[in-house]
Short mmCIF file of C-alpha atoms in Angstrom, two decimals:
data_model
loop_
_atom_site.label_atom_id
_atom_site.label_comp_id
_atom_site.label_asym_id
_atom_site.label_seq_id
_atom_site.Cartn_x
_atom_site.Cartn_y
_atom_site.Cartn_z
CA MET A 102 -46.33 -17.74 -30.72
CA SER A 103 -44.75 -19.50 -27.79
CA ALA A 104 -46.03 -19.04 -24.27
CA SER A 105 -44.03 -16.68 -22.03
CA PRO A 106 -41.76 -18.51 -19.60
CA PRO A 107 -43.00 -18.85 -16.03
CA PRO A 108 -41.65 -16.19 -13.61
CA PHE A 109 -38.39 -17.15 -11.99
CA ASN A 110 -38.95 -17.77 -8.31
CA LEU A 111 -36.02 -16.82 -6.13
CA PRO A 112 -35.30 -18.94 -3.04
CA PRO A 113 -36.66 -17.36 0.22
CA PRO A 114 -33.35 -15.94 1.51
CA PHE A 115 -32.75 -14.11 -1.79
CA ASN A 116 -36.35 -12.87 -1.74
CA VAL A 117 -35.78 -11.34 1.68
CA VAL A 118 -32.59 -9.65 0.50
CA GLN A 119 -34.31 -8.38 -2.66
CA THR A 120 -37.35 -7.09 -0.76
CA GLY A 121 -35.08 -5.43 1.81
CA TYR A 122 -33.00 -3.78 -0.92
CA GLU A 123 -36.14 -2.51 -2.69
CA LEU A 124 -37.51 -1.16 0.58
CA ILE A 125 -34.29 0.73 1.24
CA ARG A 126 -34.04 1.97 -2.36
CA ASP A 127 -37.69 2.99 -2.88
CA ASP A 128 -38.86 4.12 0.56
CA LEU A 129 -36.17 4.51 3.17
CA TYR A 130 -33.48 6.27 1.11
CA PRO A 131 -35.85 8.84 -0.50
CA ALA A 132 -37.38 9.60 2.91
CA LEU A 133 -33.94 10.03 4.43
CA GLU A 134 -32.83 12.19 1.51
CA THR A 135 -35.90 14.42 1.86
CA GLY A 136 -35.30 14.76 5.60
CA VAL A 137 -31.67 15.69 5.09
CA ASP A 138 -32.58 18.22 2.38
CA THR A 139 -35.23 19.80 4.60
CA ALA A 140 -32.83 20.10 7.54
CA ARG A 141 -30.14 21.53 5.25
CA ASP A 142 -32.56 24.11 3.81
CA ALA A 143 -33.67 25.14 7.30
CA LEU A 144 -30.08 25.59 8.46
CA GLN A 145 -29.24 27.52 5.28
CA THR A 146 -32.18 29.86 5.95
CA VAL A 147 -30.97 30.49 9.50
CA GLU A 148 -27.47 31.09 8.19
CA ASP A 149 -28.64 33.50 5.46
CA THR A 150 -31.11 35.49 7.56
CA ALA A 151 -29.56 35.58 11.01
CA ILE A 152 -25.98 34.35 11.31
CA GLU A 153 -24.35 35.80 8.21
CA PRO A 154 -25.71 39.37 8.66
CA THR A 155 -24.63 39.32 12.31
CA VAL A 156 -21.12 38.11 11.42
CA ASP A 157 -20.86 40.68 8.62
CA MET A 158 -21.94 43.38 11.05
CA ILE A 159 -19.30 42.36 13.61
CA LEU A 160 -16.57 42.13 10.98
CA GLY A 161 -17.65 45.48 9.59
CA VAL A 162 -17.15 47.32 12.88
CA PRO A 163 -13.54 48.46 12.17
CA SER A 164 -14.39 49.83 8.73
CA LYS A 165 -17.52 51.47 10.17
CA ILE A 166 -15.46 53.23 12.83
CA ALA A 167 -12.84 54.23 10.24
CA SER A 168 -15.58 55.60 8.04
CA LEU A 169 -17.07 57.60 10.93
CA ILE A 170 -13.65 59.09 11.67
CA GLY A 171 -13.46 60.12 8.01
CA ASP A 172 -16.80 61.87 8.34
CA PHE A 173 -15.53 63.86 11.33
CA GLY A 174 -14.73 67.42 10.27
CA ILE A 175 -12.19 69.64 12.06
CA GLU A 176 -11.88 73.43 11.72
CA VAL A 177 -8.29 74.49 11.09
CA ALA A 178 -7.54 78.23 10.61
CA GLY A 179 -11.12 78.80 9.63
CA TYR A 180 -11.16 75.94 7.15
CA GLU A 181 -13.20 72.76 7.60
CA VAL A 182 -10.93 69.69 6.92
CA ASP A 183 -11.30 65.93 6.99
CA ALA A 184 -10.08 64.20 10.18
CA TYR A 185 -7.66 62.09 8.07
CA ASP A 186 -5.99 65.26 6.81
CA VAL A 187 -4.63 65.92 10.28
CA LEU A 188 -4.11 62.34 11.49
CA SER A 189 -0.94 60.36 10.70
CA GLY A 190 0.80 57.07 11.44
CA ASP A 191 -1.62 54.19 12.02
CA PHE A 192 -4.58 56.48 11.33
CA ASP A 193 -3.28 58.04 8.14
CA ASP A 194 -6.28 57.12 6.01
CA GLU A 195 -9.46 55.09 6.20
CA GLU A 196 -7.85 51.83 5.01
CA THR A 197 -4.91 52.05 7.42
CA THR A 198 -7.26 52.98 10.23
CA THR A 199 -9.47 49.98 9.48
CA GLU A 200 -6.44 47.69 9.67
CA THR A 201 -5.28 49.36 12.89
CA ILE A 202 -8.65 48.90 14.55
CA GLU A 203 -8.78 45.31 13.32
CA GLY A 204 -5.45 44.82 15.02
CA PHE A 205 -6.70 46.39 18.27
CA LEU A 206 -9.76 44.13 18.27
CA GLY A 207 -7.73 41.07 17.29
CA PHE A 208 -9.66 40.62 14.03
CA ASP A 209 -6.39 40.17 12.10
CA ARG A 210 -5.70 36.98 14.06
CA ARG A 211 -7.81 35.10 11.52
CA HIS A 212 -5.08 35.55 8.91
CA ASN A 213 -2.42 33.63 10.90
CA GLU A 214 -1.62 30.58 8.81
CA VAL A 215 -0.60 27.21 10.25
CA ASP A 216 2.28 25.54 8.37
CA ILE A 217 2.59 21.76 8.16
CA VAL A 218 6.17 20.48 7.92
CA GLU A 219 6.53 16.79 7.06
CA GLY A 220 9.03 14.52 8.75
CA GLY A 221 11.27 12.20 6.74
CA ASN A 222 10.81 9.11 8.87
CA ILE A 223 7.64 7.60 7.35
CA PRO A 224 8.18 4.97 4.64
CA GLU A 225 5.72 4.37 1.80
CA GLN A 226 5.25 0.73 2.71
CA VAL A 227 5.41 -0.77 6.20
CA THR A 228 5.49 -4.54 6.32
CA LEU A 229 5.58 -7.18 9.04
CA ASN A 230 7.65 -9.46 6.79
CA PRO A 231 11.19 -9.19 8.20
CA PHE A 232 12.71 -10.14 4.83
CA ALA A 233 10.99 -7.35 2.89
CA ASN A 234 13.02 -4.48 4.30
CA ASP A 235 14.22 -2.24 1.49
CA PRO A 236 14.76 1.43 2.42
CA ALA A 237 15.92 2.21 -1.13
CA PHE A 238 12.32 1.57 -2.24
CA LYS A 239 10.89 3.20 0.88
CA GLN A 240 9.77 -0.24 1.97
CA ARG A 241 10.57 -0.89 5.62
CA SER A 242 9.78 -3.75 7.90
CA LEU A 243 8.35 -2.74 11.24
CA TRP A 244 11.12 -4.68 13.01
CA ASN A 245 13.88 -2.93 11.09
CA MET A 246 12.36 0.48 11.82
CA LEU A 247 12.16 -0.23 15.54
CA GLY A 248 15.60 -1.85 15.61
CA GLU A 249 17.52 0.75 13.61
CA ASP A 250 15.70 4.00 14.32
CA GLY A 251 14.26 3.21 17.76
CA VAL A 252 10.68 4.11 18.67
CA GLN A 253 9.75 7.36 16.92
CA LEU A 254 6.39 8.68 18.04
CA THR A 255 6.49 11.96 16.11
CA SER A 256 7.00 13.04 12.52
CA GLY A 257 7.37 16.65 11.37
CA TYR A 258 5.67 19.58 13.10
CA THR A 259 3.00 22.25 12.85
CA GLU A 260 4.07 25.87 13.08
CA LEU A 261 1.97 28.88 14.06
CA ASN A 262 3.53 32.30 14.66
CA GLY A 263 6.93 30.72 15.26
CA ASN A 264 5.60 28.13 17.73
CA GLU A 265 6.38 24.59 16.63
CA SER A 266 4.52 21.48 17.81
CA ALA A 267 5.86 18.02 16.92
CA ILE A 268 3.16 15.91 15.25
CA PHE A 269 2.32 12.72 17.15
CA ALA A 270 2.39 10.08 14.38
CA PRO A 271 2.79 6.46 15.56
CA PHE A 272 -0.05 5.14 13.40
CA SER A 273 1.15 6.89 10.24
CA THR A 274 4.65 5.61 10.90
CA TYR A 275 4.12 2.01 12.00
CA PHE A 276 0.66 0.75 10.94
CA PRO A 277 1.18 -2.14 8.49
CA THR A 278 0.31 -1.15 4.93
CA SER A 279 -1.63 -4.36 4.31
CA MET A 280 -4.20 -3.12 6.87
CA TRP A 281 -4.03 0.63 6.11
CA PRO A 282 -7.31 1.79 4.56
CA TYR A 283 -6.17 5.19 3.28
CA THR A 284 -4.66 6.26 -0.05
CA ALA A 285 -3.03 9.60 -0.81
CA PRO A 286 -4.00 11.41 -4.04
CA ASP A 287 -0.48 10.77 -5.40
CA GLY A 288 -0.81 7.03 -4.80
CA GLY A 289 1.51 7.12 -1.79
CA ARG A 290 0.92 6.23 1.83
CA TYR A 291 -1.70 8.52 3.39
CA THR A 292 -0.27 9.98 6.57
CA VAL A 293 -1.18 12.47 9.26
CA HIS A 294 0.50 15.12 7.08
CA ASN A 295 -1.91 14.41 4.23
CA LEU A 296 -4.78 14.69 6.70
CA ALA A 297 -3.36 17.98 7.98
CA ASN A 298 -3.41 19.41 4.45
CA GLU A 299 -7.03 18.38 3.73
CA PRO A 300 -9.00 21.61 3.13
CA ILE A 301 -11.84 22.57 5.48
CA GLU A 302 -14.82 23.11 3.20
CA SER A 303 -17.34 23.97 5.92
CA ASP A 304 -17.97 27.59 6.89
CA PHE A 305 -19.34 26.51 10.29
CA LEU A 306 -22.83 27.82 9.46
CA GLY A 307 -21.36 31.18 8.52
CA THR A 308 -19.50 31.66 11.80
CA LYS A 309 -16.07 30.66 10.45
CA PRO A 310 -14.58 34.22 10.57
CA ILE A 311 -15.61 34.62 14.20
CA VAL A 312 -14.28 31.16 15.10
CA GLU A 313 -11.01 32.01 13.31
CA ILE A 314 -10.69 35.25 15.31
CA LEU A 315 -11.38 33.46 18.58
CA MET A 316 -8.89 30.69 17.74
CA GLY A 317 -6.31 33.12 16.39
CA ARG A 318 -5.65 31.22 13.17
CA LYS A 319 -6.87 30.72 9.60
CA LEU A 320 -8.98 27.56 9.49
CA ASP A 321 -8.20 26.66 5.89
CA LYS A 322 -7.05 23.07 6.53
CA VAL A 323 -7.58 20.28 9.02
CA GLY A 324 -4.06 20.71 10.39
CA ALA A 325 -4.98 24.26 11.47
CA LEU A 326 -7.50 22.98 14.01
CA PRO A 327 -6.33 23.41 17.60
CA ALA A 328 -4.03 20.67 18.97
CA PHE A 329 -4.07 18.83 15.63
CA SER A 330 -0.50 17.71 16.29
CA VAL A 331 -1.85 15.70 19.22
CA TRP A 332 -5.11 14.24 17.94
CA GLY A 333 -4.58 14.12 14.14
CA ASP A 334 -2.83 10.78 13.97
CA ILE A 335 -5.12 9.27 16.60
CA ALA A 336 -8.14 10.29 14.49
CA LEU A 337 -6.48 8.63 11.50
CA GLY A 338 -5.37 5.48 13.31
CA ALA A 339 -8.33 4.84 15.60
CA PRO A 340 -10.83 3.66 12.93
CA PRO A 341 -8.56 0.98 11.41
CA VAL A 342 -7.42 -0.13 14.88
CA ALA A 343 -11.04 -0.42 16.01
CA GLY A 344 -12.05 -2.16 12.78
CA TRP A 345 -9.30 -4.77 12.83
CA LEU A 346 -9.75 -5.27 16.56
CA ALA A 347 -13.48 -5.85 16.05
CA LEU A 348 -12.69 -8.30 13.25
CA GLY A 349 -10.22 -10.10 15.50
CA VAL A 350 -12.74 -10.32 18.34
CA LEU A 351 -15.41 -11.52 15.91
CA GLY A 352 -13.02 -14.13 14.56
CA PHE A 353 -12.13 -15.24 18.07
CA PHE A 354 -15.72 -15.64 19.24
CA THR A 355 -16.85 -17.37 16.05
CA ALA A 356 -13.81 -19.65 15.96
CA GLU A 357 -15.93 -22.60 17.07
CA PHE A 358 -17.75 -22.42 13.72
CA TRP A 359 -14.90 -21.92 11.27
CA LEU A 360 -11.83 -23.32 12.98
CA PRO A 361 -12.91 -26.99 13.48
CA PRO A 362 -13.67 -27.55 9.77
CA ILE A 363 -10.24 -26.09 8.85
CA LEU A 364 -8.45 -28.22 11.46
CA LEU A 365 -10.44 -31.30 10.45
CA ALA A 366 -9.72 -30.75 6.76
CA THR A 367 -6.03 -30.09 7.46
CA GLY A 368 -5.89 -33.26 9.58
CA GLN A 369 -7.60 -35.24 6.83
CA THR A 370 -5.17 -33.85 4.27
CA VAL A 371 -2.17 -34.79 6.41
CA ALA A 372 -3.67 -38.24 7.03
CA TYR A 373 -4.41 -38.81 3.32
CA THR A 374 -0.87 -37.68 2.46
CA GLY A 375 0.61 -40.06 5.04
CA ILE A 376 -1.60 -43.00 4.08
CA GLY A 377 -1.02 -42.33 0.38
CA THR A 378 2.75 -42.18 0.84
CA GLY A 379 2.64 -45.42 2.81
CA GLU A 380 0.55 -47.07 0.12
CA ILE A 381 2.98 -45.92 -2.56
CA PHE A 382 5.92 -47.44 -0.68
CA PHE A 383 3.88 -50.59 -0.09
CA GLU A 384 3.06 -50.78 -3.78
CA VAL A 385 6.74 -50.36 -4.70
CA ALA A 386 7.81 -53.00 -2.17
CA LYS A 387 5.10 -55.39 -3.39
CA SER A 388 6.22 -54.95 -6.99
CA LEU A 389 9.87 -55.54 -6.07
CA LYS A 390 8.99 -58.62 -4.02
CA THR A 391 6.73 -60.12 -6.68
CA ASN A 392 9.25 -59.60 -9.42
CA MET B 132 -7.86 1.33 -23.80
CA SER B 133 -7.50 3.92 -21.10
CA MET B 134 -4.05 5.23 -20.29
CA ARG B 135 -4.99 5.69 -16.65
CA ARG B 136 -3.02 3.78 -14.06
CA PRO B 137 -5.26 0.92 -13.05
CA MET B 138 -4.31 0.77 -9.39
CA SER B 139 -3.07 2.71 -6.44
CA GLY B 140 0.37 2.32 -4.88
CA VAL B 141 3.34 3.73 -6.78
CA THR B 142 5.51 2.46 -9.62
CA LEU B 143 9.14 3.51 -9.38
CA SER B 144 10.99 5.08 -12.28
CA SER B 145 12.78 3.13 -15.02
CA GLU B 146 16.14 4.21 -13.53
CA TYR B 147 15.36 2.07 -10.52
CA ALA B 148 14.49 -0.87 -12.76
CA THR B 149 17.79 -0.46 -14.60
CA ALA B 150 19.69 -0.18 -11.32
CA LEU B 151 18.09 -3.44 -10.19
CA ARG B 152 19.23 -5.11 -13.38
CA ASP B 153 22.78 -3.78 -12.98
CA TRP B 154 22.89 -5.03 -9.41
CA ARG B 155 21.76 -8.52 -10.49
CA ARG B 156 24.41 -8.56 -13.20
CA GLU B 157 27.10 -7.52 -10.74
CA ARG B 158 26.00 -10.21 -8.29
CA GLU B 159 26.07 -12.90 -11.00
CA ARG B 160 29.45 -11.73 -12.28
CA ARG B 161 31.01 -11.77 -8.82
CA SER B 162 29.52 -15.19 -7.99
CA ASP B 163 30.79 -16.63 -11.26
CA SER B 164 34.30 -15.20 -10.68
CA ILE B 165 34.50 -16.74 -7.21
CA LYS B 166 33.13 -20.06 -8.48
CA GLN B 167 35.72 -20.10 -11.25
CA ALA B 168 38.52 -19.28 -8.79
CA ARG B 169 37.43 -22.22 -6.61
CA GLU B 170 37.47 -24.52 -9.63
CA GLU B 171 40.98 -23.31 -10.42
CA GLY B 172 42.10 -24.44 -6.96
CA MET B 173 42.14 -21.20 -4.95
CA ASN B 174 41.27 -21.70 -1.29
CA GLU B 175 38.69 -19.60 0.59
CA THR B 176 41.32 -17.50 2.43
CA ASP B 177 42.97 -16.50 -0.85
CA ILE B 178 39.60 -15.74 -2.43
CA MET B 179 38.62 -13.53 0.51
CA ALA B 180 41.95 -11.70 0.33
CA ASP B 181 41.94 -11.19 -3.45
CA PRO B 182 40.78 -7.64 -4.30
CA ASN B 183 39.81 -8.83 -7.78
CA LEU B 184 37.28 -11.24 -6.29
CA PRO B 185 34.84 -9.08 -4.32
CA SER B 186 31.88 -10.83 -2.65
CA PRO B 187 28.41 -10.59 -4.21
CA ARG B 188 26.46 -7.76 -2.58
CA GLY B 189 22.85 -7.54 -1.39
CA TRP B 190 20.55 -4.93 -2.95
CA TRP B 191 20.81 -2.55 -0.03
CA GLU B 192 24.62 -2.65 -0.04
CA TYR B 193 24.55 -1.98 -3.78
CA ALA B 194 21.95 0.80 -3.52
CA VAL B 195 24.02 2.61 -0.91
CA ASP B 196 27.21 2.47 -2.97
CA PRO B 197 26.83 1.24 -6.58
CA ARG B 198 30.41 2.15 -7.56
CA GLY B 199 31.77 0.39 -4.48
CA ASP B 200 34.14 3.27 -3.78
CA GLY B 201 33.01 3.79 -0.19
CA ALA B 202 29.95 5.38 1.42
CA PRO B 203 30.93 7.86 4.16
CA THR B 204 28.40 8.49 6.89
CA SER B 205 27.79 11.47 9.10
CA GLU B 206 26.31 11.45 12.59
CA ASN B 207 24.21 14.53 11.83
CA SER B 208 22.84 13.21 8.54
CA ASN B 209 19.11 12.56 8.22
CA ALA B 210 19.66 10.41 5.10
CA PRO B 211 18.95 6.66 5.10
CA GLY B 212 21.85 4.83 6.72
CA LYS B 213 23.12 8.25 7.92
CA LEU B 214 24.90 8.70 4.57
CA ASP B 215 26.83 11.94 4.26
CA ARG B 216 24.97 13.99 1.64
CA GLN B 217 27.95 16.30 1.14
CA SER B 218 30.52 13.62 0.28
CA ASN B 219 31.48 13.19 -3.40
CA LEU B 220 31.79 9.47 -2.80
CA ASN B 221 28.03 9.35 -2.19
CA THR B 222 26.94 10.97 -5.46
CA ASP B 223 26.23 7.51 -6.88
CA SER B 224 24.07 6.36 -3.97
CA LEU B 225 20.61 5.32 -5.10
CA VAL B 226 19.12 6.06 -1.71
CA LEU B 227 20.13 9.73 -1.98
CA THR B 228 18.82 10.32 -5.50
CA ASP B 229 15.54 12.09 -6.09
CA TRP B 230 14.34 9.36 -8.43
CA TRP B 231 11.65 8.67 -5.93
CA ASP B 232 10.08 11.95 -7.03
CA ASP B 233 9.64 10.46 -10.53
CA GLN B 234 7.33 7.75 -9.24
CA GLU B 235 4.09 7.12 -11.11
CA PRO B 236 0.88 7.04 -9.05
CA GLY B 237 -0.73 3.64 -9.38
CA MET B 238 0.40 0.42 -10.98
CA ASP B 239 2.04 1.22 -14.31
CA THR B 240 1.37 -2.09 -16.01
CA ARG B 241 3.55 -1.33 -19.02
CA ALA B 242 6.55 -0.29 -16.91
CA ILE B 243 6.17 -3.42 -14.80
CA LEU B 244 5.87 -5.65 -17.87
CA SER B 245 9.03 -4.08 -19.33
CA TYR B 246 10.80 -4.66 -16.04
CA GLN B 247 9.66 -8.27 -15.89
CA GLN B 248 10.66 -8.90 -19.51
CA MET B 249 14.07 -7.45 -18.70
CA LEU B 250 14.40 -9.83 -15.75
CA LYS B 251 13.25 -12.81 -17.81
CA SER B 252 15.85 -12.04 -20.46
CA GLU B 253 18.53 -12.34 -17.76
CA ILE B 254 17.43 -15.81 -16.63
CA ASP B 255 20.03 -18.37 -17.63
CA ASN B 256 19.72 -21.11 -15.01
CA VAL B 257 17.08 -23.03 -13.07
CA GLY B 258 17.79 -21.13 -9.84
CA ASP B 259 17.10 -17.78 -11.49
CA TRP B 260 13.96 -19.23 -13.06
CA PHE B 261 12.60 -20.36 -9.70
CA GLY B 262 13.70 -17.12 -8.07
CA TYR B 263 11.82 -15.09 -10.65
CA TYR B 264 8.59 -17.08 -10.52
CA LEU B 265 8.55 -17.24 -6.72
CA ASP B 266 9.13 -13.52 -6.25
CA GLU B 267 9.30 -10.89 -9.01
CA ALA B 268 6.60 -12.48 -11.17
CA TRP B 269 4.09 -11.83 -8.35
CA THR B 270 5.50 -8.88 -6.45
CA PRO B 271 7.76 -6.85 -8.76
CA ASP B 272 10.21 -4.75 -6.78
CA ILE B 273 9.49 -1.58 -8.72
CA TYR B 274 5.87 -1.52 -7.56
CA VAL B 275 5.49 -0.29 -3.99
CA ARG B 276 2.19 -1.04 -2.25
CA THR B 277 0.91 1.78 -0.08
CA SER B 278 -2.53 0.67 1.13
CA MET B 279 -4.51 -2.50 1.86
CA ALA B 280 -6.23 -2.35 -1.54
CA ASP B 281 -2.86 -2.83 -3.26
CA TYR B 282 -2.41 -6.20 -1.58
CA VAL B 283 -5.44 -7.70 -3.35
CA PRO B 284 -4.22 -9.60 -6.43
CA ASN B 285 -5.93 -8.65 -9.71
CA MET B 286 -7.65 -12.02 -9.98
CA PHE B 287 -9.49 -11.38 -6.70
CA ASN B 288 -10.43 -7.77 -7.43
CA ILE B 289 -14.02 -7.18 -8.53
CA PHE B 290 -13.98 -3.38 -8.69
CA MET B 291 -13.53 -1.94 -12.16
CA ASP B 292 -14.07 1.49 -13.66
CA ASP B 293 -15.94 2.34 -16.87
CA ASP B 294 -12.84 1.68 -18.97
CA GLY B 295 -12.45 -1.82 -17.63
CA ASP B 296 -9.39 -0.87 -15.57
CA ARG B 297 -9.01 -1.73 -11.95
CA LEU B 298 -10.66 0.94 -9.78
CA ASP B 299 -7.98 3.35 -8.69
CA PRO B 300 -8.64 5.09 -5.33
CA SER B 301 -5.80 7.57 -5.83
CA LYS B 302 -7.69 9.05 -8.80
CA THR B 303 -10.76 9.74 -6.69
CA GLU B 304 -11.39 13.22 -5.34
CA GLY B 305 -12.31 13.59 -1.69
CA PHE B 306 -10.91 11.92 1.39
CA PHE B 307 -13.99 9.93 2.39
CA LYS B 308 -14.79 8.59 -1.07
CA ARG B 309 -11.16 7.63 -1.63
CA THR B 310 -10.96 5.92 1.76
CA GLY B 311 -14.25 4.12 1.06
CA GLN B 312 -12.83 2.77 -2.20
CA THR B 313 -9.56 1.68 -0.62
CA LEU B 314 -11.36 0.05 2.30
CA GLY B 315 -13.99 -1.58 0.08
CA GLN B 316 -11.44 -2.95 -2.36
CA GLY B 317 -9.31 -4.25 0.49
CA ILE B 318 -12.05 -5.80 2.61
CA VAL B 319 -13.89 -7.41 -0.30
CA GLY B 320 -10.62 -8.65 -1.84
CA TYR B 321 -9.45 -10.12 1.46
CA GLY B 322 -12.92 -11.59 1.97
CA ILE B 323 -12.82 -13.32 -1.40
CA VAL B 324 -9.30 -14.63 -0.78
CA GLY B 325 -10.30 -15.82 2.72
CA GLY B 326 -13.55 -17.36 1.48
CA LEU B 327 -11.82 -19.23 -1.34
CA PHE B 328 -9.14 -20.37 1.09
CA TYR B 329 -11.82 -21.65 3.49
CA VAL B 330 -13.79 -23.45 0.79
CA GLY B 331 -10.59 -24.76 -0.78
CA VAL B 332 -9.23 -26.10 2.48
CA THR B 333 -12.44 -27.54 3.90
CA ARG B 334 -14.11 -28.81 0.73
CA PHE B 335 -11.45 -29.60 -1.83
CA MET B 336 -8.07 -30.10 -0.21
CA PRO B 337 -8.73 -33.44 1.58
CA LYS B 338 -10.52 -34.95 -1.43
CA ALA B 339 -7.92 -33.56 -3.83
CA THR B 340 -5.07 -34.91 -1.71
CA ASP B 341 -6.74 -38.30 -1.46
CA GLY B 342 -7.35 -38.35 -5.20
CA ILE B 343 -3.84 -37.15 -6.06
CA MET B 344 -2.22 -39.72 -3.76
CA GLU B 345 -4.37 -42.44 -5.33
CA ILE B 346 -3.31 -41.31 -8.79
CA VAL B 347 0.37 -41.21 -7.75
CA GLU B 348 -0.01 -44.67 -6.21
CA LYS B 349 -1.53 -46.02 -9.41
CA VAL B 350 1.08 -44.29 -11.56
CA VAL B 351 3.95 -45.64 -9.42
CA GLY B 352 2.41 -49.11 -9.21
CA GLY B 353 1.63 -49.08 -12.92
CA THR B 354 5.11 -47.82 -13.79
CA PHE B 355 6.76 -50.60 -11.80
CA GLU B 356 4.40 -53.18 -13.31
CA THR B 357 5.18 -51.87 -16.80
CA ILE B 358 8.93 -51.88 -16.13
CA PHE B 359 8.83 -55.41 -14.78
CA ASN B 360 6.65 -56.56 -17.68
CA ILE B 361 9.10 -55.01 -20.15
CA ARG B 362 11.97 -56.70 -18.33
CA GLU B 363 10.10 -60.02 -18.42
CA GLU B 364 9.36 -59.64 -22.11
CA PHE B 365 13.00 -58.66 -22.69
CA VAL B 366 14.19 -61.79 -20.88
CA LYS B 367 11.72 -63.94 -22.80
CA SER B 368 12.79 -62.37 -26.07
CA ASN B 369 16.47 -62.94 -25.28
CA LYS B 370 15.69 -66.52 -24.42
CA ARG B 371 13.87 -67.00 -27.71
CA VAL B 372 16.74 -65.39 -29.65
CA LYS B 373 19.19 -67.64 -27.83
CA GLU B 374 17.06 -70.74 -28.58
CA ALA B 375 16.77 -69.73 -32.20
CA LYS B 376 20.52 -69.26 -32.45
CA GLU B 377 21.10 -72.64 -30.88
CA ALA B 378 18.66 -74.20 -33.32
CA ILE B 379 20.44 -72.65 -36.28
CA THR B 380 24.01 -73.26 -35.20
CA GLY B 381 23.24 -76.61 -33.61
CA ASP B 382 25.32 -75.73 -30.48
#
């Protein structure tokens, strides 16, 4: 039986990386996960025991009042009748009354839906290459867009109760695709309109119905958040702008490390090409002269 | 093998590919007609004036009006190029068709290969050959890139899915995960391209250039030496033949 091979010793820098990775994987990540789970459980408990019952109670006020009205008996010609038997119009029955009271209290405002209408001025691919302009393929060069269509800072609009707000969309419209870090589910360019249609999964710790009533709109998608038409595209464009700017600044301040070798190598290449070409001509001339 | 599209971006429908082929054919046909007219002695003024010798058109001009029967515009139109959507003359316009709605999410490798094979079958001169390998072979027109991840060539992409296909962000549920994949693919791909460029330029390019120039110098020098040696041997051989003839004939 042959002896087992000696353990493979990694060089020190790899050892540090490996140890660091193991520390994160075995200690830090589980601790963080436990902490997050604990916090989530605590918040869930608060939501289940305090917030949700309170919200349900508030939302239940109209139906409670409608129910109380239904319990109210009136004597007509010696007969005891239900209050709803003599009421009409908006208080015809318990259900109608509930809706009427909801309207009085503004509770029905939470059903107002925000519509997102896309503009037709955003191409699928935006390029800085002036020769790659091809509107038939929805490929536009930035220069062609600015030259032909002028500066267009908005695209489409949001609409709530008949009020339209143009969506500010310079990043979605002009940011070069080669630096755009978003992808739409259909493979197309991800724009502020895609962001607007992203669903809001959170229930705001159970307070979503109250928040919807206060805001006067259904918070079913990101585009329904107040003033989305103003900040939506900025939220989408700011991270890539910051990222590429940071990379540019990093490149600028580290240029003394990476630029000289490139310039030196390029200079050497040019010099070798020149010297080589000269030597080739010299060789040809020498051959012609000798022969 | 998985039938999933192995990349994001969008692949345009086969109608677009066919339209591109038709446009190339029209361009070739018109160029050839004008070339032939020149060879037959027609001057440029006559060629320009001859309705049977229309000029070759660019893709955009063709896409706007494939039939070449006119493309009316309207000031109020929101169509590309302000084309009048109501005009019967614009029913052929590619930019007004809804073919774009038939796009396939991701890079449809088979559709692109078919398109490229179609283009290759049309190549019949050196110019077309160079044109194809400098452009369509690398960036086929029917594939439209929509995010930074799509700009990373396959050979520099290290992200694969379980089926061995290129990781496709558009198939991922959830905004943040999808963005993470697009960003990761893009940044890592660009990093690899940049790193290889840096290493290639700083480590290999000067030495490779020096070596290549030395080889060329030796090849050129050697070629000349060989040619002159052959010439010398040829002269010597002729001389020997001449001497032999003289010896035989006694002249």
